[in-house]
XYZ file of C-alpha atoms in Angstrom:
388
model
C 111.595 59.348 60.451
C 109.935 55.782 60.434
C 108.094 53.415 58.310
C 105.240 51.047 59.274
C 102.573 49.583 56.960
C 99.056 49.545 58.728
C 96.097 47.864 57.153
C 97.641 47.973 53.802
C 98.355 51.772 54.389
C 102.195 53.462 55.002
C 102.239 55.412 58.194
C 105.103 57.834 58.967
C 106.486 58.603 62.186
C 109.283 60.653 63.762
C 110.051 64.032 62.888
C 110.984 64.151 59.469
C 108.334 61.593 58.776
C 105.690 64.423 59.812
C 106.681 66.952 57.868
C 107.151 64.682 54.792
C 102.991 63.564 55.452
C 102.245 67.188 55.386
C 104.056 67.736 52.207
C 102.410 65.042 50.837
C 98.839 66.229 51.971
C 99.667 69.854 50.984
C 101.316 69.232 47.222
C 98.808 66.025 46.482
C 101.461 63.600 45.914
C 101.957 59.986 46.633
C 105.455 58.358 48.373
C 106.896 55.499 47.435
C 110.180 54.799 49.753
C 113.762 53.750 48.826
C 116.119 52.880 51.718
C 119.879 54.114 51.467
C 121.855 50.222 50.272
C 124.998 50.915 52.568
C 122.900 52.976 55.167
C 124.784 55.748 54.595
C 123.685 59.311 54.484
C 126.052 60.188 51.638
C 129.729 60.694 51.064
C 131.610 61.365 47.747
C 133.988 58.544 45.877
C 137.295 59.508 44.559
C 135.402 59.413 41.212
C 133.172 62.310 42.185
C 129.654 59.484 42.501
C 127.992 59.729 45.922
C 126.843 56.754 48.148
C 123.657 56.502 50.205
C 120.879 58.774 50.293
C 122.507 61.783 48.419
C 123.491 59.409 45.793
C 120.016 58.135 44.781
C 119.146 61.309 44.656
C 122.116 61.967 42.459
C 121.679 59.323 40.394
C 117.657 60.442 39.599
C 116.441 56.656 41.420
C 114.639 59.190 43.725
C 113.382 62.861 43.587
C 113.725 63.814 47.188
C 115.696 62.705 50.216
C 114.855 63.267 54.062
C 116.421 62.388 56.851
C 117.681 65.619 58.244
C 120.588 65.904 55.561
C 123.307 68.626 56.293
C 123.736 71.443 53.139
C 127.146 71.953 52.374
C 128.753 72.738 49.342
C 130.246 69.952 48.511
C 126.840 68.241 48.024
C 125.273 71.443 46.454
C 127.777 70.290 43.581
C 126.047 66.723 42.837
C 122.444 68.036 44.059
C 120.393 70.332 45.163
C 118.414 71.670 48.355
C 115.558 72.991 49.561
C 115.541 75.877 51.768
C 116.626 75.130 55.470
C 114.599 73.679 57.846
C 116.418 73.191 60.924
C 119.881 74.052 62.489
C 121.547 71.060 63.118
C 124.773 70.851 66.295
C 126.652 68.181 66.358
C 127.610 67.533 70.617
C 128.894 64.461 72.428
C 127.288 63.120 75.432
C 128.774 60.618 78.139
C 126.935 59.127 81.277
C 127.542 61.641 84.414
C 130.043 59.538 86.547
C 130.307 58.132 89.938
C 131.163 59.789 93.085
C 135.039 60.223 93.512
C 136.289 58.076 95.882
C 135.618 58.784 99.658
C 138.805 56.847 100.949
C 141.399 59.503 99.619
C 138.372 62.219 100.435
C 141.072 64.193 102.794
C 143.517 65.123 100.015
C 140.233 66.965 97.946
C 140.268 69.994 99.082
C 143.308 71.202 97.712
C 144.858 70.571 94.222
C 148.332 68.615 93.987
C 149.987 71.869 93.218
C 148.803 73.356 96.339
C 149.716 70.237 98.609
C 153.439 70.264 97.152
C 153.606 74.351 97.919
C 151.919 73.690 101.441
C 154.813 71.092 102.454
C 157.574 72.996 100.877
C 156.106 76.048 102.972
C 156.154 73.917 105.921
C 159.428 72.635 105.559
C 161.094 75.939 104.459
C 159.415 77.119 107.947
C 160.813 74.918 109.726
C 164.517 75.401 108.664
C 164.188 79.357 109.133
C 162.673 78.832 112.298
C 165.403 76.854 113.551
C 168.037 79.256 112.478
C 166.220 82.281 113.736
C 163.521 81.883 116.515
C 164.025 78.931 118.175
C 166.828 78.630 121.208
C 169.146 75.620 121.244
C 166.863 73.602 119.160
C 167.043 70.648 116.738
C 165.631 70.637 113.127
C 163.304 67.781 114.136
C 162.230 70.154 117.259
C 161.457 73.080 114.918
C 159.872 71.034 112.353
C 157.426 69.157 115.143
C 156.884 72.823 116.233
C 155.953 73.941 113.005
C 153.529 71.035 112.309
C 152.048 71.280 115.405
C 150.758 74.754 115.178
C 148.979 73.825 112.476
C 147.071 71.512 114.660
C 146.172 74.580 117.070
C 149.433 73.667 119.386
C 151.496 76.511 121.029
C 155.184 77.412 120.316
C 157.334 77.265 122.965
C 160.875 78.221 123.617
C 160.781 81.171 121.182
C 163.337 84.537 121.157
C 161.295 87.396 122.185
C 162.534 90.036 120.218
C 159.945 92.740 117.813
C 160.941 91.319 114.480
C 160.864 87.912 115.459
C 157.219 88.599 116.437
C 156.442 89.879 113.091
C 157.706 86.694 111.083
C 156.260 84.821 114.242
C 152.690 86.256 113.836
C 152.850 85.881 109.797
C 153.468 82.438 110.200
C 150.650 82.055 112.562
C 148.511 83.731 110.637
C 148.764 81.397 107.533
C 149.228 78.228 110.269
C 145.519 79.781 111.248
C 143.875 80.506 107.156
C 145.511 77.156 105.704
C 143.381 74.983 107.996
C 140.299 76.848 107.883
C 140.173 77.176 104.238
C 141.290 73.100 104.430
C 138.132 72.385 106.806
C 135.412 74.362 105.179
C 136.328 73.167 101.497
C 136.337 69.243 103.256
C 133.247 69.836 105.256
C 131.449 71.107 101.921
C 132.902 67.919 99.982
C 131.396 65.624 103.061
C 127.996 67.322 102.201
C 128.016 67.198 98.331
C 130.464 64.563 96.704
C 131.963 65.713 93.882
C 131.884 63.659 90.495
C 134.810 61.919 88.786
C 135.696 64.634 86.174
C 134.310 63.704 82.647
C 135.480 65.919 79.095
C 133.253 68.690 78.509
C 134.802 70.149 75.227
C 136.023 68.229 72.206
C 139.705 69.235 73.021
C 139.612 67.046 76.727
C 137.339 64.610 75.012
C 140.550 64.318 72.733
C 143.373 63.877 75.149
C 140.586 61.536 76.866
C 140.660 59.367 74.024
C 144.258 59.519 73.419
C 145.108 58.524 77.147
C 142.630 55.517 76.781
C 140.101 56.610 79.459
C 137.041 56.633 76.637
C 136.435 55.631 73.595
C 133.969 57.839 70.853
C 131.287 56.550 69.118
C 130.084 58.156 65.771
C 126.884 57.521 64.306
C 126.877 55.081 61.496
C 126.583 56.546 57.653
C 127.133 60.222 59.098
C 129.884 62.439 57.648
C 131.420 63.018 61.818
C 134.621 61.447 60.614
C 135.304 63.217 57.493
C 134.265 66.356 59.549
C 136.769 65.482 62.417
C 139.956 64.461 59.824
C 139.670 67.492 57.736
C 139.469 70.334 60.849
C 141.983 72.687 61.488
C 142.510 71.807 64.737
C 145.082 69.382 65.507
C 142.955 67.537 68.485
C 140.400 67.318 66.034
C 142.051 65.329 63.507
C 143.822 63.155 66.295
C 140.333 62.179 67.547
C 139.339 61.355 64.245
C 142.348 59.262 63.098
C 141.585 57.207 66.440
C 138.176 56.763 65.544
C 138.679 55.660 62.303
C 141.741 53.364 63.484
C 139.234 51.366 65.828
C 135.810 52.038 63.210
C 134.209 53.144 66.142
C 130.698 53.662 65.240
C 126.938 53.504 66.688
C 123.297 53.180 64.967
C 120.301 54.860 66.276
C 118.675 51.192 66.342
C 120.565 49.928 69.106
C 120.045 51.039 72.795
C 122.028 54.198 73.169
C 121.526 54.137 76.809
C 123.432 50.632 76.968
C 126.264 51.602 75.024
C 127.029 54.459 77.139
C 127.662 52.358 80.584
C 131.292 51.657 79.443
C 133.420 55.086 79.248
C 131.844 55.761 76.119
C 131.263 58.847 74.489
C 128.129 59.366 71.637
C 128.768 61.913 68.993
C 125.319 62.884 68.256
C 123.177 66.061 67.028
C 121.680 67.864 70.238
C 118.363 67.248 68.413
C 118.965 63.716 69.066
C 119.593 64.084 72.641
C 116.084 65.593 73.049
C 114.465 61.998 70.990
C 116.855 59.511 72.338
C 118.228 60.152 75.591
C 116.261 62.926 77.429
C 114.688 62.062 80.628
C 116.097 58.694 80.845
C 114.903 56.610 84.145
C 117.954 56.147 86.573
C 120.627 57.965 83.813
C 122.234 60.842 84.116
C 124.161 62.654 81.089
C 126.374 65.286 80.279
C 126.634 66.545 77.392
C 129.585 68.837 75.452
C 129.608 72.492 76.108
C 131.064 73.461 72.323
C 130.427 71.784 69.323
C 131.967 70.030 66.563
C 129.939 72.042 64.195
C 126.745 73.618 63.307
C 124.864 72.926 60.105
C 121.813 73.680 58.223
C 119.738 70.761 57.041
C 117.520 70.351 53.856
C 115.591 67.872 51.894
C 117.682 66.558 49.353
C 116.322 67.372 45.664
C 117.349 66.112 42.195
C 118.756 68.693 39.919
C 116.016 67.871 37.366
C 112.854 67.946 40.550
C 110.103 70.013 39.176
C 108.262 71.381 42.024
C 111.232 72.936 44.284
C 109.763 76.619 44.182
C 106.395 74.752 45.620
C 107.823 72.248 48.027
C 109.664 75.510 49.709
C 106.730 77.274 49.897
C 105.017 74.550 52.113
C 108.149 74.339 54.079
C 108.524 77.812 54.595
C 104.471 77.741 56.279
C 105.614 74.397 58.073
C 108.804 76.366 59.965
C 107.324 79.890 60.093
C 104.282 78.299 62.029
C 106.281 76.259 64.138
C 105.384 72.953 63.530
C 108.468 71.507 63.194
C 109.294 72.407 66.359
C 106.242 71.291 67.905
C 106.899 68.091 66.332
C 110.365 67.277 68.185
C 108.327 68.141 71.460
C 105.892 65.528 70.504
C 108.063 62.905 69.527
C 110.367 63.689 72.579
C 107.502 63.353 74.743
C 106.146 60.089 73.215
C 109.473 58.447 73.393
C 110.501 59.663 77.141
C 106.900 58.520 78.605
C 107.354 55.022 76.509
C 111.205 54.579 78.260
C 109.728 55.769 81.909
C 106.628 53.522 81.708
C 109.174 50.685 80.556
C 111.617 51.143 82.535
C 111.820 50.342 86.593
C 111.721 52.838 89.107
C 114.375 52.486 91.581
C 114.321 53.904 94.707
C 117.248 55.488 96.261
C 118.938 54.334 99.067
C 118.953 56.548 102.301
C 120.344 54.466 105.180
C 123.980 55.194 106.104
C 125.924 52.114 104.960
C 129.733 50.477 106.088
C 130.921 52.401 102.914
C 129.677 55.848 103.979
C 132.122 55.122 107.334
C 134.913 54.094 105.062
C 136.816 57.287 105.453
C 136.107 57.961 109.144
C 136.990 54.532 110.507
C 140.358 55.233 107.777
C 141.302 58.454 109.290
C 140.533 56.994 113.011
C 143.128 54.303 112.353
C 145.609 56.684 110.782
C 145.603 58.910 114.044
C 146.065 55.920 115.965
C 149.043 54.616 114.368
C 150.379 58.232 113.942
C 149.626 58.196 117.967
C 151.950 54.981 118.359
C 154.695 56.233 116.486
C 154.913 59.386 118.433
C 154.871 57.130 121.491
C 157.473 54.880 120.312
C 159.676 57.987 119.111
C 159.446 59.404 122.344
C 160.743 55.944 124.284
C 163.339 55.279 121.916
C 165.120 58.323 120.702
C 167.500 59.633 122.736
C 167.155 62.421 125.012
C 168.882 65.018 123.061
C 166.421 65.367 120.216
C 163.449 65.608 123.200
C 162.894 69.197 123.610
C 163.884 70.579 126.907
């Protein structure tokens, strides 16, 4: 909600501002504004009193509190609420990462465990073939023959018996299938490079924060930290503890895209994504797949407020008519349009750069180096290691 004075007249903006203006027009009351003295939405002190907007309503300094306040049993003990008018989903968002380094792209088709098992399988096959299939061959010769079969090289000097043919055929099937899977996955990556992995759930976020890869900011004045610390899940509690320790927080008055430039995560209602972060120019965002929690929002009312039923009647008409959803879309459209007009459009670079060819040159030089080592080995190693 925004409040502006234009020609000695109070003009309300934002989604909740439009709703409050509609209530004022329908019920014919004038509005006098009080701001939260500490910028808090409302949290309870140890003595049972509240701060923020909830505290103003509880003390009777104001009749109504409007700022997308979550309805909770704890708050109901101090104040009343109107009927719920929106569902608040707390999620987190981070900037979409860049592409994975291309210099090590040749390792991406298989996971680390698959690579380890593949290498162990080659070594075990080389030992087995040296003892069973090859005639008078050293372990080195057996290893080079098995390794060469993966690169479509023929296998020679084989003992020819039926059961050895079955064993050799089984290995050749593997030697054909594994490179095929590797090549197809590798070409897929080169066609559409993968992005660096980012946390998508709160459990993954907790591990990333504890490992120091990210920092997590909560909305200033909100109860997100208390919700994390009181969670039944251990990873949620650890996440809340480290946020509390570093006092990570942000305000909606800040430029949120600038906060996401570092490896930073923002815990924010999903409606906030529509209003503050949707359709940002040249910025791609990733939001979480799960939620910190889901709460209904309502208008906070003093216990002695006289007109709760009349407010609920008008509020019910607003919700039933879809006005609140329309105001969200209108505000999001205006804000996103303003960001696009203020932002600078960057034409994507389509030319081929040296960075794009870095992997090709690296692979080429590795091949040359390996060929040189094989050549030197043929010259320097004793003849007894060379296959006859």
